[in-house]
XYZ file of C-alpha atoms in Angstrom:
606
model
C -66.788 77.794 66.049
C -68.721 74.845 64.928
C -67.598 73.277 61.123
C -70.555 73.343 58.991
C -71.943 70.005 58.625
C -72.029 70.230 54.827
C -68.311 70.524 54.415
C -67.748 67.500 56.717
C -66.761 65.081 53.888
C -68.850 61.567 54.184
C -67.591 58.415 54.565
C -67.934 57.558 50.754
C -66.284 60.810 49.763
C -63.285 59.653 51.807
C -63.313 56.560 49.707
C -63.045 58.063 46.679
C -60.483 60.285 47.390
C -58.337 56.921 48.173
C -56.346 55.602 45.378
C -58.130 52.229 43.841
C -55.135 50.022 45.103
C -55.542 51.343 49.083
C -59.369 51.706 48.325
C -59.212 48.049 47.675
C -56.994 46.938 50.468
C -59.308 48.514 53.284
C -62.417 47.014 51.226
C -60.791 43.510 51.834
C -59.631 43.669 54.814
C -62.197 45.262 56.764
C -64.970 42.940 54.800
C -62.784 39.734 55.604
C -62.714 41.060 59.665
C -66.079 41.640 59.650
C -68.322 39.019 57.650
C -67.608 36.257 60.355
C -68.371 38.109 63.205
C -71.468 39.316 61.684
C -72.617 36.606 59.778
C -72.429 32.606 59.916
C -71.798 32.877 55.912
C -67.979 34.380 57.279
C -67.695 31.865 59.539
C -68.658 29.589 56.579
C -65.473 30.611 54.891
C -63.113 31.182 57.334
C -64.152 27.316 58.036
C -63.585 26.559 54.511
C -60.475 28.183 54.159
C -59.053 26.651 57.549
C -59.971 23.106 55.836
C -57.910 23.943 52.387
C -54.981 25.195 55.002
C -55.470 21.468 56.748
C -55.706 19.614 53.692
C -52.269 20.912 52.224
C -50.375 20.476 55.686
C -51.675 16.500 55.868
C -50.479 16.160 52.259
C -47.009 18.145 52.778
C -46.138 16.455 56.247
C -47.156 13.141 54.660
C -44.743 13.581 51.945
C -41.978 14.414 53.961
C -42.399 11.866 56.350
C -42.190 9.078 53.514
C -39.313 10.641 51.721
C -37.915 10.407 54.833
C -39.089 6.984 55.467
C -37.447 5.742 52.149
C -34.179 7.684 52.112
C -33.468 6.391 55.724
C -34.890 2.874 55.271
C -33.815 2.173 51.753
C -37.573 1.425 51.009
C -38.869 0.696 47.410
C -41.224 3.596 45.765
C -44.888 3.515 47.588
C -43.911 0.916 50.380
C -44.679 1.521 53.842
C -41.763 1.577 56.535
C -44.530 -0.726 59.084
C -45.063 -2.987 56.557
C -41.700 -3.224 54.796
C -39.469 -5.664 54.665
C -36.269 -3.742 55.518
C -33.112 -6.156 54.262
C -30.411 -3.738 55.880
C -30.886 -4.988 59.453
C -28.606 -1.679 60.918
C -30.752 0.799 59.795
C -34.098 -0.572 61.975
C -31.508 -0.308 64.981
C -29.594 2.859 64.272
C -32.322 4.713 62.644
C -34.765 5.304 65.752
C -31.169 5.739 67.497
C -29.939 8.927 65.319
C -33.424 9.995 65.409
C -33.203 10.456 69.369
C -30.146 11.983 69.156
C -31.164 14.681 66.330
C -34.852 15.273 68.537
C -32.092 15.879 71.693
C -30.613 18.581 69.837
C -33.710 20.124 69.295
C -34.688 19.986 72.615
C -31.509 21.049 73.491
C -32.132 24.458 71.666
C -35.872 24.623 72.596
C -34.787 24.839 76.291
C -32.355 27.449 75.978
C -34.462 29.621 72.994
C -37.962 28.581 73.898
C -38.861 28.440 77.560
C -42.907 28.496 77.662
C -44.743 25.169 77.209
C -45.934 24.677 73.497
C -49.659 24.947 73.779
C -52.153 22.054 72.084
C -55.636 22.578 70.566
C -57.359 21.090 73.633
C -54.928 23.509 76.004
C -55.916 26.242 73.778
C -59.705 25.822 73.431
C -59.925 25.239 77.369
C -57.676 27.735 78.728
C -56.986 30.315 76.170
C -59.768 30.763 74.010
C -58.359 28.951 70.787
C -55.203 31.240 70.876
C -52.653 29.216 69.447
C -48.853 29.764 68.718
C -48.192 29.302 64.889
C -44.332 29.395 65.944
C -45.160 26.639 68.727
C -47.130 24.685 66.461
C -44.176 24.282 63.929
C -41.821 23.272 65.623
C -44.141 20.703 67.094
C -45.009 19.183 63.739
C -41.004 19.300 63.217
C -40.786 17.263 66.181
C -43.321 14.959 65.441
C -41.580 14.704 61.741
C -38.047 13.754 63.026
C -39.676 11.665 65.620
C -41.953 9.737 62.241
C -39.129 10.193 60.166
C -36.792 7.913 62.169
C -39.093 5.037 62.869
C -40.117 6.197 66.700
C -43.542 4.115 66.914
C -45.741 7.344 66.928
C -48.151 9.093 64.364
C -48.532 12.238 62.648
C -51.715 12.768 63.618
C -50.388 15.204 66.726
C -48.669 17.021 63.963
C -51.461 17.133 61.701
C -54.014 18.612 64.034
C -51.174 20.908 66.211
C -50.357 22.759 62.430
C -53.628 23.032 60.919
C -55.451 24.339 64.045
C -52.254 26.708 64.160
C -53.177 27.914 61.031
C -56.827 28.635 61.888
C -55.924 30.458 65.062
C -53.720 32.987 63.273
C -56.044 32.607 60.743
C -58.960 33.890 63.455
C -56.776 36.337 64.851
C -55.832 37.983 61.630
C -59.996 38.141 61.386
C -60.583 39.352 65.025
C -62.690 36.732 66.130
C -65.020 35.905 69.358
C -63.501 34.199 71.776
C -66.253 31.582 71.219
C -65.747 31.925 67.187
C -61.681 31.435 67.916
C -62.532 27.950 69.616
C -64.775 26.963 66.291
C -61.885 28.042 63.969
C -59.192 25.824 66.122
C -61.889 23.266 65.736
C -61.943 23.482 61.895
C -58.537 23.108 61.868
C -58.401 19.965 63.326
C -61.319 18.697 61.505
C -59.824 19.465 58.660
C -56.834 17.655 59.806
C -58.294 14.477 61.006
C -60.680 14.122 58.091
C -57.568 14.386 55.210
C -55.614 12.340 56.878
C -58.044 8.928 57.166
C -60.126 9.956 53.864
C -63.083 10.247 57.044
C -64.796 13.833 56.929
C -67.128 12.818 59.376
C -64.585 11.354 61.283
C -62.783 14.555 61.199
C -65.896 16.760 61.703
C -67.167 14.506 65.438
C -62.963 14.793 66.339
C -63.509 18.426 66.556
C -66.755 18.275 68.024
C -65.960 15.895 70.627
C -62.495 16.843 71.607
C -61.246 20.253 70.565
C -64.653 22.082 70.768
C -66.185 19.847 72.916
C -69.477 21.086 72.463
C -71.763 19.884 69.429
C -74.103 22.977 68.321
C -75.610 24.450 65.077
C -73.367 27.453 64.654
C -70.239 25.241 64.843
C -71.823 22.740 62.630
C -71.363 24.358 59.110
C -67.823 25.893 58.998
C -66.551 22.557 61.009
C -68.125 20.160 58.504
C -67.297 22.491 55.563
C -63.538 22.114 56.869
C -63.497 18.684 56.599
C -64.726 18.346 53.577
C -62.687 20.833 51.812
C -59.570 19.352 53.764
C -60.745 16.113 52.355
C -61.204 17.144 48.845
C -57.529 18.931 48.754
C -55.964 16.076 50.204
C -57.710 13.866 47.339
C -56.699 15.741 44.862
C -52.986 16.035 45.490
C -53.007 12.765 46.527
C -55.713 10.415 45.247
C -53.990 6.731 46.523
C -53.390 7.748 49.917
C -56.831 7.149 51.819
C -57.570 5.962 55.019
C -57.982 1.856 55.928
C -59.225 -0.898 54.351
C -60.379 -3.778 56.411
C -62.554 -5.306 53.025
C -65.451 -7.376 53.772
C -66.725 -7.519 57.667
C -69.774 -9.900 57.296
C -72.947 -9.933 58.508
C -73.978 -8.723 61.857
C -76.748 -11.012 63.824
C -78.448 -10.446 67.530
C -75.548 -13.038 68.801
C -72.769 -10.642 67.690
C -73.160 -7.962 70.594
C -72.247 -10.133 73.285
C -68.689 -10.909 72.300
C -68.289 -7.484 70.991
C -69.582 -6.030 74.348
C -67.107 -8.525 75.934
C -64.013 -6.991 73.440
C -65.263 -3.190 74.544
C -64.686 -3.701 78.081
C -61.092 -5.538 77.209
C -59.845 -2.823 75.057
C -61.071 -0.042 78.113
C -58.627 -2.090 80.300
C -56.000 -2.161 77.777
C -56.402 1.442 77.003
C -56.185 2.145 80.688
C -53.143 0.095 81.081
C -51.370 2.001 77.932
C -51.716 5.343 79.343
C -50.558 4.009 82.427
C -47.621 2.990 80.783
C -46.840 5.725 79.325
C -47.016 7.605 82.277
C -44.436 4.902 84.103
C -41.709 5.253 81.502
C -41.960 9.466 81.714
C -41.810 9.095 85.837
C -39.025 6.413 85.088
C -37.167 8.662 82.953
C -37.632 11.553 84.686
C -36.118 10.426 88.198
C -33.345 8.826 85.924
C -29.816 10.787 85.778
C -30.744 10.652 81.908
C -30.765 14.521 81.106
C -34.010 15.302 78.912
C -32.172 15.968 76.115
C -30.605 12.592 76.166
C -33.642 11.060 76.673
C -35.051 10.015 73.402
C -31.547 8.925 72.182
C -31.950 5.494 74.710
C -35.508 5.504 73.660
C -34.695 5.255 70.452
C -31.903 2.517 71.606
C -35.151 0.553 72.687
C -37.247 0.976 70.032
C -34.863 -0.231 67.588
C -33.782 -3.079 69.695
C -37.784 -3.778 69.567
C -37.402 -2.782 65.452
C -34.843 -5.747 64.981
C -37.855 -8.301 66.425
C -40.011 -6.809 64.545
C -40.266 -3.640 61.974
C -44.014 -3.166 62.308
C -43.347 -1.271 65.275
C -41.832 1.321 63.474
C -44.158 4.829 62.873
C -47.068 5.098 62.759
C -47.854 1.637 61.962
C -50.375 2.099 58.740
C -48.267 -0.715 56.514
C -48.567 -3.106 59.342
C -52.272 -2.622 60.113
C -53.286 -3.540 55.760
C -50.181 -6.279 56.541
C -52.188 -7.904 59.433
C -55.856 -7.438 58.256
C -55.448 -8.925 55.236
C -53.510 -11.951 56.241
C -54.143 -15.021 58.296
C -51.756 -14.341 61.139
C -51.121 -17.317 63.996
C -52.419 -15.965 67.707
C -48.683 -15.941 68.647
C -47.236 -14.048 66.223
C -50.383 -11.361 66.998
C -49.387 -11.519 70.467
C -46.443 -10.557 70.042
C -46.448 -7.793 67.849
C -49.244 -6.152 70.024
C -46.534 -6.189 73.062
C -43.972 -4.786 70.997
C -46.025 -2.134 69.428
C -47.731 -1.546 73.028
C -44.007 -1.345 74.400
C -42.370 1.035 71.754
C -45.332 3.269 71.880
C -45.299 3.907 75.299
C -41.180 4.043 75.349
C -41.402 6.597 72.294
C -43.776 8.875 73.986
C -42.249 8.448 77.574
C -38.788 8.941 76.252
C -39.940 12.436 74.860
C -40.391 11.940 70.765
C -42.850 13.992 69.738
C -46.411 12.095 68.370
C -49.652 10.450 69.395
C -51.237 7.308 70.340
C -54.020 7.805 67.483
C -52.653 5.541 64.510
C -51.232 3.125 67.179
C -54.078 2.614 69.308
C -56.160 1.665 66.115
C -53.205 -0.800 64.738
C -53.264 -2.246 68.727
C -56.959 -2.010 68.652
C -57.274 -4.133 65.288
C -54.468 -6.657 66.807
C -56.861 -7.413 69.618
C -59.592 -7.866 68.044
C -57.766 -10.410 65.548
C -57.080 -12.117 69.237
C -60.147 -11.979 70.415
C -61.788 -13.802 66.956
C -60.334 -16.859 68.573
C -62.192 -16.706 71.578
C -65.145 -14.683 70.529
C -67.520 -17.951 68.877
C -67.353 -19.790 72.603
C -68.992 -16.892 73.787
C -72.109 -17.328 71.482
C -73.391 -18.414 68.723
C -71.129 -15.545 66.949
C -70.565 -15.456 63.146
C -68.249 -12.468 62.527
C -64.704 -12.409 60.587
C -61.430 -11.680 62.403
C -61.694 -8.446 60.065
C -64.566 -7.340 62.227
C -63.516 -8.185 65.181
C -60.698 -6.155 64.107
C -62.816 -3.058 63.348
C -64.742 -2.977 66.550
C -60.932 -3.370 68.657
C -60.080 -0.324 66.289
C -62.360 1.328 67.275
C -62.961 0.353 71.069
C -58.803 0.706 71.779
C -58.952 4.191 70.520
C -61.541 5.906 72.172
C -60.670 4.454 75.655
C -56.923 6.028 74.740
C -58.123 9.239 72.424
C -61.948 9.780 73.594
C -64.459 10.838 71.392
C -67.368 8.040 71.074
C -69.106 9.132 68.186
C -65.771 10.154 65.937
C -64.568 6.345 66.903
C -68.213 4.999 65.498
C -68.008 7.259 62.554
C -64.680 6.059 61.798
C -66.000 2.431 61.717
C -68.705 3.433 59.695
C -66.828 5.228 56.642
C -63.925 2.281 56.946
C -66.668 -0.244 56.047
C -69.922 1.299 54.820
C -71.830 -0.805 56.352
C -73.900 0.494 59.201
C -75.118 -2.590 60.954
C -71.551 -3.317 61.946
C -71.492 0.376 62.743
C -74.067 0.014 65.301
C -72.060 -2.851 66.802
C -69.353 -1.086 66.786
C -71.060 1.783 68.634
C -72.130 -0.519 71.682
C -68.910 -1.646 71.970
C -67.349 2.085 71.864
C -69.682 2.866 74.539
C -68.772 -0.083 76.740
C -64.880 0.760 76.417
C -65.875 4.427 76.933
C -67.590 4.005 80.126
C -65.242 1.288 81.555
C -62.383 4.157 81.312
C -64.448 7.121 82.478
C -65.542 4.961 85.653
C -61.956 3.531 86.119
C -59.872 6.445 85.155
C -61.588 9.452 84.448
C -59.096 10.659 82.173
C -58.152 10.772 77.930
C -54.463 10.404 76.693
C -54.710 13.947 76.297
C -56.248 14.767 79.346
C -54.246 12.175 81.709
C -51.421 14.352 80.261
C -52.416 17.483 81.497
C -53.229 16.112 84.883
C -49.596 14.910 85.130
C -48.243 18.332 84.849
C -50.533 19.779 87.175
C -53.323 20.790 85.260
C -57.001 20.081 85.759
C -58.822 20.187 83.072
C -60.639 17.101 81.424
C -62.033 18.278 78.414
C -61.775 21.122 76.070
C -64.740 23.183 77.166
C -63.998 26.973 77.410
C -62.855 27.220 81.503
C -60.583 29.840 80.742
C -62.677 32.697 81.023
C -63.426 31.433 84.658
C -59.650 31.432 85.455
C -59.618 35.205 84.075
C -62.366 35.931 86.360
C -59.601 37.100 88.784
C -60.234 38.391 92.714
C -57.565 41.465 91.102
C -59.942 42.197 89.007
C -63.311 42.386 90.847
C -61.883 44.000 94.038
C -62.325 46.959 95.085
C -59.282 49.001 96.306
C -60.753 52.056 97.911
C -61.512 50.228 101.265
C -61.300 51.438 104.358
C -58.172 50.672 107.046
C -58.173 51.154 110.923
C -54.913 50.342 112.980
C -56.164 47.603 114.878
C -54.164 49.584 118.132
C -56.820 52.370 117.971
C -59.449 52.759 120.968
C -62.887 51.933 120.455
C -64.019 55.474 121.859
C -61.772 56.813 118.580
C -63.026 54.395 115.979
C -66.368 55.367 116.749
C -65.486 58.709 116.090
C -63.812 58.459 112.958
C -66.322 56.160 111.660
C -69.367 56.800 112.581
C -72.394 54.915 111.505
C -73.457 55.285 107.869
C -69.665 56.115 106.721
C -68.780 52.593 105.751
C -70.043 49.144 106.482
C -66.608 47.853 107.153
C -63.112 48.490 108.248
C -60.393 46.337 107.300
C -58.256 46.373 110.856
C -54.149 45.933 110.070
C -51.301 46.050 112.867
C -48.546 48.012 113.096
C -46.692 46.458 110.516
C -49.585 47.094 107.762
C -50.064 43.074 107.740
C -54.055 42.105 107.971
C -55.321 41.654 111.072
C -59.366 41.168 110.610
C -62.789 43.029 109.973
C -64.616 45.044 112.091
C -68.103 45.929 111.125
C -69.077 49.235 112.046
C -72.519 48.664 113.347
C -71.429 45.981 115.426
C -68.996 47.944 117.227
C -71.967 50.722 117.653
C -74.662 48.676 118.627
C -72.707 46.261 121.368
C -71.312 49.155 123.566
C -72.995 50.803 126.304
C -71.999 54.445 126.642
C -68.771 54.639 128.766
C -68.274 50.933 128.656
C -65.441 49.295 126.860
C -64.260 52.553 125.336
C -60.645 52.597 126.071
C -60.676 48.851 124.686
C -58.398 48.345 121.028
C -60.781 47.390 117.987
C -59.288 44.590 117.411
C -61.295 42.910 120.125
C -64.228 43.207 117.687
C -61.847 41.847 114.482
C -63.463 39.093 112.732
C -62.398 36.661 109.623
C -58.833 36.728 110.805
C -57.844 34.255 108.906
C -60.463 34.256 106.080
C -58.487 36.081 103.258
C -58.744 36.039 99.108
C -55.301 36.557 97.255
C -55.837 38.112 93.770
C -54.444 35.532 91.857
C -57.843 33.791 92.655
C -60.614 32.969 90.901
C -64.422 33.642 91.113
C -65.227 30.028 91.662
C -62.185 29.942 94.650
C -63.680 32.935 96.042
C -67.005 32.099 96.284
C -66.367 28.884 98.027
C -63.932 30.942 100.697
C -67.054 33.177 101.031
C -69.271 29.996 101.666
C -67.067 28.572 104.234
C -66.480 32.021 106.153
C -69.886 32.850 106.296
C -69.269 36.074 105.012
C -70.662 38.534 102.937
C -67.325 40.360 102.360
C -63.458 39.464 102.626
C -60.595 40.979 102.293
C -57.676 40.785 99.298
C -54.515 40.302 100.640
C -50.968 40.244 98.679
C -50.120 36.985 100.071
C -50.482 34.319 102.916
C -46.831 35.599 104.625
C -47.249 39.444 104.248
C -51.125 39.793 104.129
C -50.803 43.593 103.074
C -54.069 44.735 102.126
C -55.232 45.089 98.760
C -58.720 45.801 98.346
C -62.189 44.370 99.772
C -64.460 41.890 97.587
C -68.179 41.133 98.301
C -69.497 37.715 97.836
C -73.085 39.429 95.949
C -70.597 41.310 94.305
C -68.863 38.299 92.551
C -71.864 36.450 91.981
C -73.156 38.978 89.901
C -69.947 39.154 87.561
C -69.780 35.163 87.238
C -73.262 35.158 86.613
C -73.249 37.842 83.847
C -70.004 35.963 82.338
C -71.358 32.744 82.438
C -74.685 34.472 80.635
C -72.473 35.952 77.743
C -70.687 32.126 77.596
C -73.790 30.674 77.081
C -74.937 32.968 74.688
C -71.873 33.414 72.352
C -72.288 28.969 72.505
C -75.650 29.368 71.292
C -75.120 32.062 69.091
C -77.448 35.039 70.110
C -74.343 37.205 70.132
C-alpha cells in the first residue's frame, strides 16, 4: 500500500530532528563539498586555504633546515651556511658525508616499506588528475630536508612545492573535486609554495600556471593567485626578514643593451642544456656502478664535501652565496670557479640520489654567469649595464632553460628589481634561452627526468584521461567466434546474412586466427563452389590485433594502418585469446566525447 505523502517527513523536518552538534557537522561538511564544485567563490577558498597550508610549510621547512644548518655547521644566529665562513674545516667534509649515509638509510627503508614511485605535482597533474600522496609527499620533503640539512648543493624548493601541493590534493579530495578542479588545487599549492618562498606572488602564481597546470585560463586564475598571495602574506608574517633576493640597483636599460643580453640568453640555454646533461651522466654513471643505491649518496656526499673544502658556497641551496657574490666585486677567476664547483656538486647531489632541485642553484649559476659575461658584454656594443644586471638576466635565462616556465622567470626578474624596463630585457633574453633548449633538447629538468625513466610526457597538461581511455574498456565482449576448421557450406549456415557483420575466426587452440566478414563470404561464392573449403581462407587482419591495455589514441592509429573498420582484442601478442571486438567509429566517438568534456571542464562550462 502506498505511504501517504503527508506523513513522508521533508528534508528540513529530518534536520530538525538531528541534534544541533550532528545538524552542524552535515551543514559543514556537505556545504564545504559542495560550494567549489558549484561555484568559483569555493574554489576561491579552497585556493585560499591551500595558500595558508603553503605558506606555513615554506616557513616550517625553512626553519628546520637552518636549525639544522647551524647545529651541524656551528653557524652564528641568522648566517647563511652558502655564505658562511665555516672555521671548523671537518664539518664542510663530513657533514654532506653523514648526510649521505643518514639519506641511505632512508632509502634503505623506503625500498623495503615503500615500493611505488613517489609521485610529483607535474606526474600528478599529467597522469593522475592532481591525485597526490600526502604520505609520499612527506617523506619527500624529509628527504629533501636531510639532503638541505647536510650541505648537499640542492634547494628546498622540491620540498616546498611536493608538501604544499600534497596538502591541496588531500585537501581536494576531502572536497570531492573535478578532475579538472583537482589539477587547479595541486596548482595552488605550488603557487602558494613558490610565491612564500622568494617573497614573488606572481612568481608563484605563472610557476603554477606554466608548469603544474600548464594551462593559463580565467577559472584557474582567482583561487591560484589568491594562493599565492595568502601563502605570501603567512610567510611574511611569521617571518618578516626572510624574503626573496636582492640584487640592489640594475641601471638603466638603453636600445644597445639587448644585444649582449640576447647573446647571454643563448649561453645560459647551452649551459642549461649541458647541466641536465650532467646530471643525467652521473645517475647513468652511478647506476652501472657496483655502488648499491642506498650507498649512493654517501660517496656523493664524499664529493661534495671534497668540493665544500674548496669552497663552502657550494653547500645548499646556495642563497648566502648568491647576496655574497652580487654585492661584491668578485675577480673573473674566482667566479669561474665557483660556477664549476656549484655546477659540479649540483649535478653530483642530484645524480648521487639526495633529494632537491635545480631551482635555487640554477639562479645562483645563472647570476655567476652573468657576473662573467659583464666582462665581455661592453665589446659587444655600446652596452651600459652593471654586473648586477647582467646578473639578473643570467638568473633568470639559466633557470628557465633548466626549470621552464618563461613568464614565471620574467616575473621573477621583475619583483627582484621593480623595474620593468630591465624586465623587458630580461624577457627577450628568457625567450632566447627558452627557445635555444626547446629546439636543442626538447625537454625541462623535470621533464628530461621523466623521459629517463621511461615516461613521455613533456608538460603537465591533463593526458591521463587519454591513458584511461583503455581498449578494456570500450570493447565489446559479446562477439562472435567461428573455428577457423569449419566448412564454408556450414558457416554460411550458422551465420547467415544479417546475423552479424563479423566473425572473429580462432584455431583449435582458441588462439586468434583472423576476421571473416560475413557478406564477403556470401557474396564471393557461387552455389556449389568452394563449399567444402575451411573459412579461414577468407580470414583477414591476421595479424592486426588491439591488447586492452591500449589506449584510444594506440588504437586508432592500429585502425588507420589496418584499414579497418573493426579489430579484434586479444589477451596478448603470445596467446592471442580473444577478448572482445572494438570498432574504429566506435572509439572515435568516445575520444571525441572525452576530449569535449576536457575541454569544457578547462573552460569551465561544467
Amino acid at each position: 500500500m502506498a505511504q501517504d505523502p503527508a506523513r513522508i517527513p521533508s528534508p528540513i523536518k529530518r534536520l530538525r530532528k538531528l541534534r544541533p552538534s550532528v545538524l552542524y557537522r552535515y551543514l559543514s561538511v556537505e556545504l564545504m563539498r559542495r560550494l567549489p564544485r558549484r561555484t568559483e567563490l569555493g574554489l576561491l577558498l579552497a585556493g585560499t586555504l591551500a595558500g595558508v597550508a603553503a605558506g606555513l610549510c615554506v616557513v616550517i621547512m625553512t626553519i628546520i633546515a637552518r636549525t639544522m644548518h647551524s647545529l651541524i655547521f656551528n653557524l652564528e644566529a641568522g648566517e647563511r651556511l652558502s655564505g658562511a665562513a665555516v672555521d671548523e674545516k671537518i664539518l664542510v667534509l663530513v657533514a654532506p658525508i653523514a648526510g649521505g649515509m643518514l639519506l641511505g638509510a632512508i632509502l634503505l627503508l623506503l625500498a623495503r616499506w615503500r615500493k611505488r614511485p613517489l609521485v610529483d605535482p607535474i606526474e600528478a597533474n599529467a597522469l593522475h588528475g592532481g591525485r597526490l600522496s600526502l604520505t609520499d609527499s612527506l617523506i619527500v620533503a624529509v628527504q629533501n630536508l636531510v639532503s638541505n640539512g647536510f650541505g648537499a648543493s640542492v634547494g628546498l624548493e622540491a620540498g616546498y612545492t611536493q608538501v604544499a601541493s600534497g596538502i591541496a590534493s588531500k585537501l581536494g579530495s576531502s572536497l570531492k573535486l573535478r578532475r579538472s578542479d583537482m589539477r587547479i588545487i595541486v596548482g595552488c599549492g605550488a603557487a602558494g609554495a613558490i610565491a612564500a618562498a622568494f617573497n614573488a606572488p606572481l612568481t608563484g602564481a605563472f610557476y603554477a600556471f606554466e608548469l603544474i597546470i600548464g594551462a593559463y585560463t580565467i577559472m584557474s586564475l582567482t583561487p591560484v593567485v589568491a594562493s599565492a598571495l595568502s601563502a605570501n602574506l603567512v610567510a611574511r608574517l611569521l617571518t618578516p626578514s626572510d624574503a626573496g633576493i636582492d640584487v640592489g640597483s640594475v641601471g638603466t636599460v638603453v636600445p644597445a643593451d639587448y644585444v649582449p643580453a640576447l647573446v647571454l640568453g643563448a649561453i645560459c640555454g647551452g649551459v642549461g642544456i649541458l647541466l641536465m646533461q650532467g646530471v643525467a651522466f652521473v645517475e647513468e654513471a652511478a647506476r652501472k656502478s657496483a655502488i648499491p643505491s642506498f650507498g649512493r649518496p654517501t660517496v656523493g656526499g664524499m664529493i661534495v664535501g671534497l668540493l665544500a673544502l674548496a669552497s663552502p658556497q657550494v653547500l645548499s641551496g646556495g642563497h648566502g652565496a648568491l647576496h655574497l657574490n652580487l654585492e661584491a666585486d668578485v675577480a673573473i677567476s674566482s667566479l669561474l670557479v665557483l660556477f664549476l664547483l656549484k655546477a659540479i656538486a649540483s649535478a653530483v647531489s642530484l645524480g648521487s640520489g639526495f633529494r632537491g632541485g635545480l631551482f635555487f642553484a640554477s639562479l645562483f649559476m645563472g647570476a655567476l654567469l652573468g657576473k662573467l659575461f659583464a666582462f665581455v658584454a661592453p665589446s659587444l656594443s655600446a652596452a651600459t649595464l652593471a654586473p648586477a644586471s647582467y646578473a639578473v638576466v643570467g638568473m633568470s635565462s639559466l633557470a628557465v632553460a633548466v626549470i621552464g616556465g618563461p613568464l614565471t622567470m620574467t616575473f621573477l626578474a621583475l619583483e627582484v628589481t621593480g623595474d620593468f624596463p630591465m624586465t623587458v630585457l630580461v624577457l627577450a633574453s628568457v625567450i632566447t634561452s627558452s627557445f635555444i633548449v626547446r629546439t636543442l633538447f626538447g625537454y625541462s629538468f623535470a621533464t628530461w627526468r621523466f623521459h629517463l625513466r621511461g615516461e613521455t610526457i613533456r608538460s603537465p597538461h591533463d593526458v591521463g584521461w587519454i591513458r584511461n581511455l583503455t581498449v578494456d574498456k570500450l570493447m565489446r565482449a559479446d562477439v562472435r567466434t567461428a573455428n577457423a576448421e569449419m566448412l564454408v557450406r556450414d558457416f554460411r549456415n550458422t551465420f547467415p546474412i544479417g546475423s552479424t557483420q563479423r566473425v572473429v575466426l580462432v584455431d583449435e587452440n582458441g588462439k586468434y586466427a583472423g576476421l571473416a566478414l560475413v557478406a564477403d563470404v556470401h557474396s564471393n561464392l557461387i552455389e556449389g563452389e568452394n563449399e567444402a573449403a575451411q573459412i579461414r581462407t577468407f580470414a583477414q587482419f591476421k595479424k592486426d590485433v588491439l591488447l586492452p591495455t591500449m589506449n584510444a589514441r594506440q588504437a586508432v592509429a592500429i585502425f588507420d594502418q589496418s584499414e579497418s573498420e573493426a579489430l579484434a582484442v586479444v589477451s596478448d601478442l603470445v596467446e592471442q585469446r580473444v577478448l572482445g571486438m572494438l570498432t574504429e567509429s566506435h572509439t572515435l566517438r568516445r575520444y571525441s566525447e572525452e576530449l569535449d568534456r576536457n575541454r569544457r571542464e578547462i573552460s569551465g562550462e561544467l
